[in-house]
């Protein structure tokens, strides 16, 4: 392993800091393909843990996993007008099926074989509504086939020129849920339910507090009736959209002719929803919790929850501390803890601490000869604080400590978000806030897209959500914070990723 590099402090350059944390934690790396990233084992394990937790929640709410093709006929995208407009500028296209040798040297040695040009080009999925609803049309005949509740875990391609690891890449991993229902009320309940599932995951597992609410028409998903979103505030006071859930209405059902026979014998279009979260959440986790020493990972999602670092000078001490370290590892593994024993000879303990800190391990157990004699270990939390703990009954102590760290991270992030939220802002306060430190600004909104566009152009801020009731201010704003006309809804504004 290469010697760890210094991490740029957050206060100096947040964006550099973010990159340093991701690279040093070995979560991801840049790839030879522009715009694409490589997810390294530590980052992929984190994603697997996220997947596991979410997948269980999806299944508990009645969804089944399936898999649909990576390629979508180009004409499918044209069937829903708003949808094609929303994705046209970022799709990758497959136009040929084979290469041909040219006889030239180097990169020019092969070219697409003109004779293999596809009659209809294929789009690499930017999202799968079109191909999934084409199949739903085949599978749904009667009201007895409803609701149809599916999810797929897959990769997505949306062409990007500016890459930010996990936050913005041409290819990323995600899940997309797709459902069909008999009534609008059922589709609405489903879209809201999945927003709740995402919130539970992001708050309970990622320890990342979120605001939920509805997107304005200019920010909603291309082709949706209504889009709901989860918004989290990062440490640089920019918002991150952490997931979305859409009530698609009958737009796609009409475009793909997904109809069902009602109990009374009539013919109706189904109501659809779709909902997704992606590897972007890893970026959100990093920017919510990490510090100038590297990644801070909530215990529930940490690939390694506990690292044991034995400390020795002589061979005799080495065999003692490794003996105890091995037993502690076994006990913790039995207690269901993801634990590593770092017995490497090549690194001094201090260098090991540094490395595991950068990788975000929540709890370190140090075992030296004196600890062995005292029947104890020294516990050191990634978030600060050291305390001795008896080897006897260590499993329970470690579990409790991990739970405490998880809770502290959530509370800390929530306090930080509230400290950077202002309510009932005037236009002047809003301008100063957005020019200054920034954060979530709650204010009135007249509902006009022109106002939204002007705010964006002048401050870089957008309406993140029209918040759900529990997040709204005690007193509803009366006027739009920008134009002064009557407010139709309170809005949360922020600059965003
Ligand atoms: Zn306005």
Short mmCIF file of N, CA, C and O in Angstrom, two decimals, residues 69 81 94 118 127 161 165 181 189 191 196 199 229 351 463:
data_model
loop_
_atom_site.label_atom_id
_atom_site.label_comp_id
_atom_site.label_asym_id
_atom_site.label_seq_id
_atom_site.Cartn_x
_atom_site.Cartn_y
_atom_site.Cartn_z
N UNK A 69 -33.15 -5.07 -20.33
CA UNK A 69 -31.95 -4.86 -21.16
C UNK A 69 -31.29 -3.48 -20.98
O UNK A 69 -31.95 -2.49 -20.70
N UNK A 81 -43.13 12.65 -24.90
CA UNK A 81 -42.51 13.88 -25.38
C UNK A 81 -41.57 14.55 -24.38
O UNK A 81 -40.43 14.89 -24.70
N UNK A 94 -25.68 3.37 -29.62
CA UNK A 94 -24.97 2.28 -30.31
C UNK A 94 -25.48 2.26 -31.75
O UNK A 94 -26.69 2.12 -31.97
N UNK A 118 -26.69 -0.34 -37.60
CA UNK A 118 -28.01 -0.80 -37.17
C UNK A 118 -29.09 0.00 -37.87
O UNK A 118 -28.96 1.21 -38.07
N UNK A 127 -32.27 5.61 -18.05
CA UNK A 127 -33.29 5.24 -17.09
C UNK A 127 -34.19 4.30 -17.89
O UNK A 127 -34.13 4.32 -19.11
N UNK A 161 -19.66 15.69 -18.98
CA UNK A 161 -18.31 16.15 -19.32
C UNK A 161 -17.52 16.56 -18.10
O UNK A 161 -16.30 16.52 -18.09
N UNK A 165 -16.24 12.25 -8.73
CA UNK A 165 -16.38 10.87 -8.28
C UNK A 165 -17.66 10.70 -7.45
O UNK A 165 -17.89 11.48 -6.52
N UNK A 181 -50.32 0.63 -11.13
CA UNK A 181 -51.46 0.57 -10.21
C UNK A 181 -52.76 0.86 -10.94
O UNK A 181 -52.76 1.46 -12.01
N UNK A 189 -49.83 6.87 -3.28
CA UNK A 189 -49.44 6.26 -2.00
C UNK A 189 -48.11 5.52 -2.16
O UNK A 189 -47.26 5.55 -1.27
N UNK A 191 -45.65 6.19 -4.41
CA UNK A 191 -44.57 7.17 -4.56
C UNK A 191 -44.18 7.74 -3.19
O UNK A 191 -43.00 7.90 -2.88
N UNK A 196 -40.56 7.51 1.81
CA UNK A 196 -40.39 7.19 3.23
C UNK A 196 -39.35 6.12 3.46
O UNK A 196 -38.56 6.19 4.42
N UNK A 199 -36.03 7.72 3.05
CA UNK A 199 -35.71 8.57 4.21
C UNK A 199 -35.23 7.72 5.39
O UNK A 199 -34.24 8.05 6.04
N UNK A 229 -38.66 14.37 -3.59
CA UNK A 229 -37.22 14.22 -3.46
C UNK A 229 -36.78 14.31 -2.02
O UNK A 229 -37.52 14.79 -1.15
N UNK A 351 1.25 4.66 11.75
CA UNK A 351 0.94 4.65 10.31
C UNK A 351 -0.35 3.87 10.05
O UNK A 351 -1.15 4.22 9.19
N UNK A 463 -35.02 25.92 -6.07
CA UNK A 463 -35.95 25.34 -5.10
C UNK A 463 -35.60 23.87 -4.99
O UNK A 463 -35.70 23.13 -5.96
#
